[in-house]
PDB file of C-alpha atoms in Angstrom:
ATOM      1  CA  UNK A  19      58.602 -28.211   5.907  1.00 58.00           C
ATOM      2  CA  UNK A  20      56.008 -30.819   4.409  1.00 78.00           C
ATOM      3  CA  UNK A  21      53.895 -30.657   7.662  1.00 73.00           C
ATOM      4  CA  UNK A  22      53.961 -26.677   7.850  1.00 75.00           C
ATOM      5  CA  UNK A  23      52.676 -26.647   4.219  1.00 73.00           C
ATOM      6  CA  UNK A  24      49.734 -29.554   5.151  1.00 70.00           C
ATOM      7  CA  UNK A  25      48.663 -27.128   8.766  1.00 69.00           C
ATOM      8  CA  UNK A  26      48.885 -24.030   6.673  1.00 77.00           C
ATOM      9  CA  UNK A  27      46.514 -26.006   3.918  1.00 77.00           C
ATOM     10  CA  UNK A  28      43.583 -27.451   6.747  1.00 74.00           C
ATOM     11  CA  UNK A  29      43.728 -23.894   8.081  1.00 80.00           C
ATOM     12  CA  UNK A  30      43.003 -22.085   5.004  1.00 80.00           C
ATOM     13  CA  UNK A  31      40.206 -24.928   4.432  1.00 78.00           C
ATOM     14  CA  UNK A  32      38.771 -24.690   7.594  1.00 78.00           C
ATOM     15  CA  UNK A  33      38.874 -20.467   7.669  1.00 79.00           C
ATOM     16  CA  UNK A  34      37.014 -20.866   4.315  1.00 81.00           C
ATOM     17  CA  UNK A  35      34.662 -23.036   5.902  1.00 75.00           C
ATOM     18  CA  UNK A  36      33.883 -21.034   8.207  1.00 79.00           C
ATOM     19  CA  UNK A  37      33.443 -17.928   6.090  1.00 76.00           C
ATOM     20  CA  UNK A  38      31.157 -20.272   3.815  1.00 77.00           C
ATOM     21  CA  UNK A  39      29.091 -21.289   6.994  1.00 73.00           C
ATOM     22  CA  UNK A  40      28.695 -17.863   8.546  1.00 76.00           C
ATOM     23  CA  UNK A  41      27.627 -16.611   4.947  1.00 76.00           C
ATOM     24  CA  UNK A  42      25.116 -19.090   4.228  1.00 75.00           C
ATOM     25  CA  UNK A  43      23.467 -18.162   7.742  1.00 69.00           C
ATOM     26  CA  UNK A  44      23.525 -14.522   6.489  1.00 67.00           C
ATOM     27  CA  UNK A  45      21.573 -15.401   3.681  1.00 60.00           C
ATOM     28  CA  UNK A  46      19.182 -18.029   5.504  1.00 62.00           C
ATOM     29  CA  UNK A  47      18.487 -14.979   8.133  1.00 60.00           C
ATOM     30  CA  UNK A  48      17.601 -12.786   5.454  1.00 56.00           C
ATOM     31  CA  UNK A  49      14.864 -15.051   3.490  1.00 56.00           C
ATOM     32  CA  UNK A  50      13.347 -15.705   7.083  1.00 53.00           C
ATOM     33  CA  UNK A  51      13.355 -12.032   8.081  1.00 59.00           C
ATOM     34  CA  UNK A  52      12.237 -10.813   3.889  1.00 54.00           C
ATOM     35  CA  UNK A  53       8.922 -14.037   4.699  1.00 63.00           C
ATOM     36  CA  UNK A  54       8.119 -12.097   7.314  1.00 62.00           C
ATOM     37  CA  UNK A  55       7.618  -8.544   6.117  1.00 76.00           C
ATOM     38  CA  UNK A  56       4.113  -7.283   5.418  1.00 87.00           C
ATOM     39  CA  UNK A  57       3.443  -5.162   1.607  1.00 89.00           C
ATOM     40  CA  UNK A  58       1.669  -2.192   3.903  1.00 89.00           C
ATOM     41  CA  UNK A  59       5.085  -2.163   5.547  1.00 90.00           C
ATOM     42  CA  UNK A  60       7.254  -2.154   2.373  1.00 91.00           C
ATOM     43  CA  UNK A  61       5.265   0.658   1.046  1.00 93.00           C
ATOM     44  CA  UNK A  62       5.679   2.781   4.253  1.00 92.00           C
ATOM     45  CA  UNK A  63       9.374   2.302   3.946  1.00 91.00           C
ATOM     46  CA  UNK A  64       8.077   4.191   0.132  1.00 93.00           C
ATOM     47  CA  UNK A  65       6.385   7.017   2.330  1.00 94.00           C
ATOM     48  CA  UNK A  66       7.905   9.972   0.250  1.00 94.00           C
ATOM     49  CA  UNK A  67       8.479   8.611  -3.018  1.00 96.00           C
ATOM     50  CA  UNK A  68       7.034   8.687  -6.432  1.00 97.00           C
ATOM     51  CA  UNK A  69       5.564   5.360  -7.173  1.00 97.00           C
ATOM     52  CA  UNK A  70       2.886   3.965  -9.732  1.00 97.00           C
ATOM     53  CA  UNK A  71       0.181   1.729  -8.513  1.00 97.00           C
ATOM     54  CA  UNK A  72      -1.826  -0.339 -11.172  1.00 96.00           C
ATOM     55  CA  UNK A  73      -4.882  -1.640 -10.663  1.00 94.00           C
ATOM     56  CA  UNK A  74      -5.910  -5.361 -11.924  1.00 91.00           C
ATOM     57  CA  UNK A  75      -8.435  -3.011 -13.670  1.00 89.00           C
ATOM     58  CA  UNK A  76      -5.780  -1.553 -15.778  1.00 91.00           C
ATOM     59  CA  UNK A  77      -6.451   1.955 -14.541  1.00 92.00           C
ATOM     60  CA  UNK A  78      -2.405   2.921 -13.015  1.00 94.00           C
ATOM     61  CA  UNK A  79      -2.038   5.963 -10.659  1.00 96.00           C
ATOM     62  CA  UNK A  80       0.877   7.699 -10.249  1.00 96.00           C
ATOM     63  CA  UNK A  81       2.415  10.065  -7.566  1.00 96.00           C
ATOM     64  CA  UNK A  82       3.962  10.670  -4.460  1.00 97.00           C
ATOM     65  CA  UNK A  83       3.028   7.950  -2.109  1.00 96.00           C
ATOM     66  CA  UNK A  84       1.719   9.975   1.324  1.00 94.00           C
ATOM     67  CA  UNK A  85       0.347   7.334   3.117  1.00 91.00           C
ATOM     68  CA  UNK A  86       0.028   3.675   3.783  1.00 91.00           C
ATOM     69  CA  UNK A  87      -2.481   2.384   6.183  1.00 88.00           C
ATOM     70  CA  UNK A  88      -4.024  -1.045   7.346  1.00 86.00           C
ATOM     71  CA  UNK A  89      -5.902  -1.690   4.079  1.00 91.00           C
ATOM     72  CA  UNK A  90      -5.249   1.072   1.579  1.00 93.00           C
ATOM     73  CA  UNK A  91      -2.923   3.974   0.555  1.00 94.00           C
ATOM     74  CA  UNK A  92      -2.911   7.279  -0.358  1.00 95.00           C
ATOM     75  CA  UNK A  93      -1.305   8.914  -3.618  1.00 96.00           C
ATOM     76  CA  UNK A  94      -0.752  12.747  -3.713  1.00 96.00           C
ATOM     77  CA  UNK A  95      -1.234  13.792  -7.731  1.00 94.00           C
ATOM     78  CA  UNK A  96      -0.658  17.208  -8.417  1.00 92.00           C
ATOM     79  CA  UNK A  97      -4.214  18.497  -7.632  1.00 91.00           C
ATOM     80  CA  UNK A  98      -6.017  15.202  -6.573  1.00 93.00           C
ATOM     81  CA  UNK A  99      -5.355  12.670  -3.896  1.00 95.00           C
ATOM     82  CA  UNK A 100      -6.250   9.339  -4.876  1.00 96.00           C
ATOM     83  CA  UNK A 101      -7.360   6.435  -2.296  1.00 95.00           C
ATOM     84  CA  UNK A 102      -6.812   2.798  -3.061  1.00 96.00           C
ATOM     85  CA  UNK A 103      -7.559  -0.070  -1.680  1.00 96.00           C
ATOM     86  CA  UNK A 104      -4.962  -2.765  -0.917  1.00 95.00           C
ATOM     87  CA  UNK A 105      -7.003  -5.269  -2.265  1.00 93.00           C
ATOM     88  CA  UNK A 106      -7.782  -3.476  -5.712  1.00 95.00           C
ATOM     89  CA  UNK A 107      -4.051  -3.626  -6.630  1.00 96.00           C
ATOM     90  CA  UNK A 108      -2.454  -5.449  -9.793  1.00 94.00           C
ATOM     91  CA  UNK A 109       1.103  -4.476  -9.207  1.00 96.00           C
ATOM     92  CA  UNK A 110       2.968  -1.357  -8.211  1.00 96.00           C
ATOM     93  CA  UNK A 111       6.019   0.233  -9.633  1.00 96.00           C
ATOM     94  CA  UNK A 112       8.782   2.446  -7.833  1.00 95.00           C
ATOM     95  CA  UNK A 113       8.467   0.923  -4.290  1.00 93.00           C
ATOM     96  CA  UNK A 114      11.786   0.456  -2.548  1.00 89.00           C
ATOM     97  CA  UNK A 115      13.324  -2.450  -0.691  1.00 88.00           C
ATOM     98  CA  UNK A 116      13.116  -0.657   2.661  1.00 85.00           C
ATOM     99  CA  UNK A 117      10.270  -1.749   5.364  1.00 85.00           C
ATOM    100  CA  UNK A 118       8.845   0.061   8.043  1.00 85.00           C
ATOM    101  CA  UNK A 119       6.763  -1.458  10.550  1.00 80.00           C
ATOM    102  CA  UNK A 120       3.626   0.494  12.130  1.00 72.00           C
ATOM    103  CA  UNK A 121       4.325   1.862  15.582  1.00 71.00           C
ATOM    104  CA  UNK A 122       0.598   2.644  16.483  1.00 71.00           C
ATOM    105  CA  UNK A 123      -1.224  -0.003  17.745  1.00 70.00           C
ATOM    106  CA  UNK A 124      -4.306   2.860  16.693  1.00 67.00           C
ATOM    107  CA  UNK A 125      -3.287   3.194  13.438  1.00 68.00           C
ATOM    108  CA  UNK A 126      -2.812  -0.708  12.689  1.00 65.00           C
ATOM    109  CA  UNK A 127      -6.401  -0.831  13.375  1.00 70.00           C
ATOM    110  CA  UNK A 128      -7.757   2.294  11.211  1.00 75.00           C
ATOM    111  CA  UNK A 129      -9.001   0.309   8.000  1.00 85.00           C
ATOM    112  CA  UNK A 130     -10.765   1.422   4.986  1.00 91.00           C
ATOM    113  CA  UNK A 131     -13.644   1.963   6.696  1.00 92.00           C
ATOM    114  CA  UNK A 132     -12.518   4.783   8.963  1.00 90.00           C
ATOM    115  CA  UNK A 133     -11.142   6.862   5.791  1.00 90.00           C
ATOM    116  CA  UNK A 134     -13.970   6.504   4.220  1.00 93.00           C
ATOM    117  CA  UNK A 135     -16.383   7.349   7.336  1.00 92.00           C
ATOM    118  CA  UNK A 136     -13.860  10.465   7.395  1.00 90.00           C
ATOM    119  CA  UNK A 137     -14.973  11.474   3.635  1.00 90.00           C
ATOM    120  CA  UNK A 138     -18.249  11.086   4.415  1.00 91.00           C
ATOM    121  CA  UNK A 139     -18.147  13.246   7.860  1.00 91.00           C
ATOM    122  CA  UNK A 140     -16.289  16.216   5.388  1.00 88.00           C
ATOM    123  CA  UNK A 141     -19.031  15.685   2.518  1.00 87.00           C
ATOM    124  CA  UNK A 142     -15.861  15.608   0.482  1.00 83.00           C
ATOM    125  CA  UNK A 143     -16.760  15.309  -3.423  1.00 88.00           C
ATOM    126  CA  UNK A 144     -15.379  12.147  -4.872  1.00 91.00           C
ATOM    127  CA  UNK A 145     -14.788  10.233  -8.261  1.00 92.00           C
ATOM    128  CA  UNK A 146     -15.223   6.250  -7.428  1.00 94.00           C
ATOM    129  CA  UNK A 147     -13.001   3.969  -9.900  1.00 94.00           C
ATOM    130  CA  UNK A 148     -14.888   0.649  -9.751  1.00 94.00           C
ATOM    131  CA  UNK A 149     -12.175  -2.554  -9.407  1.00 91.00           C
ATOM    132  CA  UNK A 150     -13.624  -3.893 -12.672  1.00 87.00           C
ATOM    133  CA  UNK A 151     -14.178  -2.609 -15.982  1.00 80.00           C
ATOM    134  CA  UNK A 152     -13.656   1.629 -14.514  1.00 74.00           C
ATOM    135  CA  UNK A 153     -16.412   2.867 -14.266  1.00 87.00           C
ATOM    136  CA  UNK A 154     -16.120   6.103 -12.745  1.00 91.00           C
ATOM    137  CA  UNK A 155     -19.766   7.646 -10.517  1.00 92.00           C
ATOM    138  CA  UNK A 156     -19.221  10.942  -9.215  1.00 89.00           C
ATOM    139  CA  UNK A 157     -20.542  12.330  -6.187  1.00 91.00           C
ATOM    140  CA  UNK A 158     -20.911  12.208  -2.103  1.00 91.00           C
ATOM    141  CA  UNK A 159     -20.029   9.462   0.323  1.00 92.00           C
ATOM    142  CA  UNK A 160     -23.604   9.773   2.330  1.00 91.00           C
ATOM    143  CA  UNK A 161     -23.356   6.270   4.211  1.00 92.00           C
ATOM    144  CA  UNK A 162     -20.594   4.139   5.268  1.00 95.00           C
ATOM    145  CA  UNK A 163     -21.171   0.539   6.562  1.00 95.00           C
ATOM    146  CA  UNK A 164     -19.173  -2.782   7.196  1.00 92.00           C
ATOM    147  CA  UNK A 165     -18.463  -3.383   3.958  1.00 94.00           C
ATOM    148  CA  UNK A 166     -20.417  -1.161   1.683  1.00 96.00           C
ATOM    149  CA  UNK A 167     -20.771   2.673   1.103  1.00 96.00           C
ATOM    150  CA  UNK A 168     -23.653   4.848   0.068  1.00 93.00           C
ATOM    151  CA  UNK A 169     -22.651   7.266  -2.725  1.00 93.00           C
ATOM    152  CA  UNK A 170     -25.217  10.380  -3.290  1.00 89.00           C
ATOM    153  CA  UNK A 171     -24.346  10.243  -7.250  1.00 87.00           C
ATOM    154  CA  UNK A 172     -24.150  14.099  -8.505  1.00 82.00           C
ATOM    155  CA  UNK A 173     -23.057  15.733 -12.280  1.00 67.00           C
ATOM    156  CA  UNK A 174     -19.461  16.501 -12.222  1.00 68.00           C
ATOM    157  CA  UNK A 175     -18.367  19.500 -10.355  1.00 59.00           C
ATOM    158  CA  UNK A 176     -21.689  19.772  -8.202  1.00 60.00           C
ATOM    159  CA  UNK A 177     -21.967  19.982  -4.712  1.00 62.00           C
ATOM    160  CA  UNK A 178     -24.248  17.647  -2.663  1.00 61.00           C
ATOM    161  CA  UNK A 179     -27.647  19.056  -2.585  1.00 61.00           C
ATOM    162  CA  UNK A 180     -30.913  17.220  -2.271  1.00 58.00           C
ATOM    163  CA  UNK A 181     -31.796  18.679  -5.656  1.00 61.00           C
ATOM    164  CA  UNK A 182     -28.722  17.630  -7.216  1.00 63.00           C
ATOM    165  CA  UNK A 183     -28.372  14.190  -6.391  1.00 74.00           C
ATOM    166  CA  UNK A 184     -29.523  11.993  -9.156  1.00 76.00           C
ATOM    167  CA  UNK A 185     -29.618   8.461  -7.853  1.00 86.00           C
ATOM    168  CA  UNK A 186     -27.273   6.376  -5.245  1.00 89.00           C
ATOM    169  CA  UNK A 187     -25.196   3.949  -5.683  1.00 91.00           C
ATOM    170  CA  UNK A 188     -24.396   1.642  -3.262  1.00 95.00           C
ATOM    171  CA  UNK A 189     -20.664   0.209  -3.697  1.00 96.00           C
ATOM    172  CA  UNK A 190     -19.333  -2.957  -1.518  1.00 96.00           C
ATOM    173  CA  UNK A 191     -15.805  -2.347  -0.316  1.00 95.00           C
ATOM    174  CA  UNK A 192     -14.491  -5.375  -2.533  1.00 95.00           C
ATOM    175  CA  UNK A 193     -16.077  -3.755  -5.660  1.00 95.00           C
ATOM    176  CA  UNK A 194     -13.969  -0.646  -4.933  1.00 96.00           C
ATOM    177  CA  UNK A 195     -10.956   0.086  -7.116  1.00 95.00           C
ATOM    178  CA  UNK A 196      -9.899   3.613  -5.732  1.00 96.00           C
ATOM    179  CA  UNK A 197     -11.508   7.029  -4.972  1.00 95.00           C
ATOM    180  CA  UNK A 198     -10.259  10.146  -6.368  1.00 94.00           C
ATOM    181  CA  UNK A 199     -10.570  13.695  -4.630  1.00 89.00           C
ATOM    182  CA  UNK A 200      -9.563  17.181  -4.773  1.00 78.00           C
ATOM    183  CA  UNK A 201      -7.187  18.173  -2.122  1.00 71.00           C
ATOM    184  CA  UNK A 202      -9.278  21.424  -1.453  1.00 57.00           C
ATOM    185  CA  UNK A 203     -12.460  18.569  -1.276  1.00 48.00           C
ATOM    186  CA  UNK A 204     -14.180  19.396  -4.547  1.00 43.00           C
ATOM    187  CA  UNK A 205     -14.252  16.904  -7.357  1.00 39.00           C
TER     188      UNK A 205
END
C-alpha cells in the first residue's frame, strides 16, 4: 500500500511538472511572438473601430479608424477624414489586441509621401495641424517632395486659385502633425 501511495505521489508531481513546463513555454512563445509585432499592424487588426489618436501636440482625433498604412493612418470623422502621421503620435486610445500583418508587398511600400502626392494630384483642400504648438494653415497641397510639401495657403473655404492664394508654406514631413479634409475634398 505504502509504495502505491509514493508512485501515485511522483506521478502527480511529475504531471504537474509537466503542465508547469508546457505553460511556461506558452507564455515564453507569446512575449517572443507580442516583440515581434509592428504598431501599423496592431492598428490594422483596429481597421473598423472607433479609436482616439492623440497627438504629442495635445490635439486628439477621434473616429472610425479606415486605414493604416506604412507611415500614417486614416480616421473617418463624421464629415472630415483626418491623416496622421505615425510619427506625430502621443498615444492612442481604443486599439485592440488583435494584429494584422500587410499582405501587399505594394502597399508596405506606399508611405506618406504617396498620400500626400495623391492630395496634391486631386487639388484636395486641406487643414494642416502642425506636430507642435497646432497651428492650423489652410489651403492646397501644390508640391510634394522627399520630405517636405508645398502648401498654396488660401482663406478658409476657398478654392485654389492663383488669386486666392496668399502665401506658401513649405512644411517638412517631421513638422507634420496631421491633415484634415472633407470627404467630398473641400475644406
Amino acid at each position: 500500500m505504502r509504495w502505491n501511495a509514493l508512485f501515485e505521489d511522483l506521478e502527480a508531481q511529475m504531471a504537474e511538472a509537466e503542465v508547469l513546463n508546457r505553460e511556461s513555454e506558452v507564455a515564453e512563445r507569446s512575449r517572443v511572438e507580442l516583440a515581434s509585432v509592428e504598431l501599423a499592424e496592431r492598428l490594422r487588426g483596429s481597421l473598423g473601430r472607433r479609436i482616439s489618436v492623440h497627438l504629442a501636440s495635445g490635439t486628439v482625433f477621434a473616429g472610425m479608424l479606415s486605414h493604416a498604412g506604412a507611415e500614417s493612418l486614416v480616421i473617418d470623422e463624421p464629415a472630415h477624414q483626418v491623416l496622421i502621421p505615425y510619427a506625430a503620435v502621443g498615444h492612442y486610445v481604443g486599439i485592440g489586441r488583435f494584429a494584422v500583418g500587410e499582405s501587399s508587398p505594394v502597399r508596405r511600400k506606399l508611405g506618406l509621401a504617396s498620400a500626400l502626392r495623391i492630395l496634391a494630384r486631386d487639388r484636395a483642400g486641406l487643414t494642416v495641424v502642425m506636430a507642435a504648438g497646432g497651428v492650423r494653415l489652410t489651403g492646397v497641397i501644390d508640391r510634394v517632395g522627399r520630405d517636405f510639401f508645398d502648401l498654396a495657403m488660401t482663406h478658409e473655404g476657398e478654392a485654389r486659385r492663383a488669386s486666392g492664394v496668399t502665401d506658401v508654406a513649405t512644411v517638412p514631413f517631421r513638422a507634420l502633425g496631421a491633415l484634415r479634409s472633407m470627404r467630398g475634398g473641400e475644406i
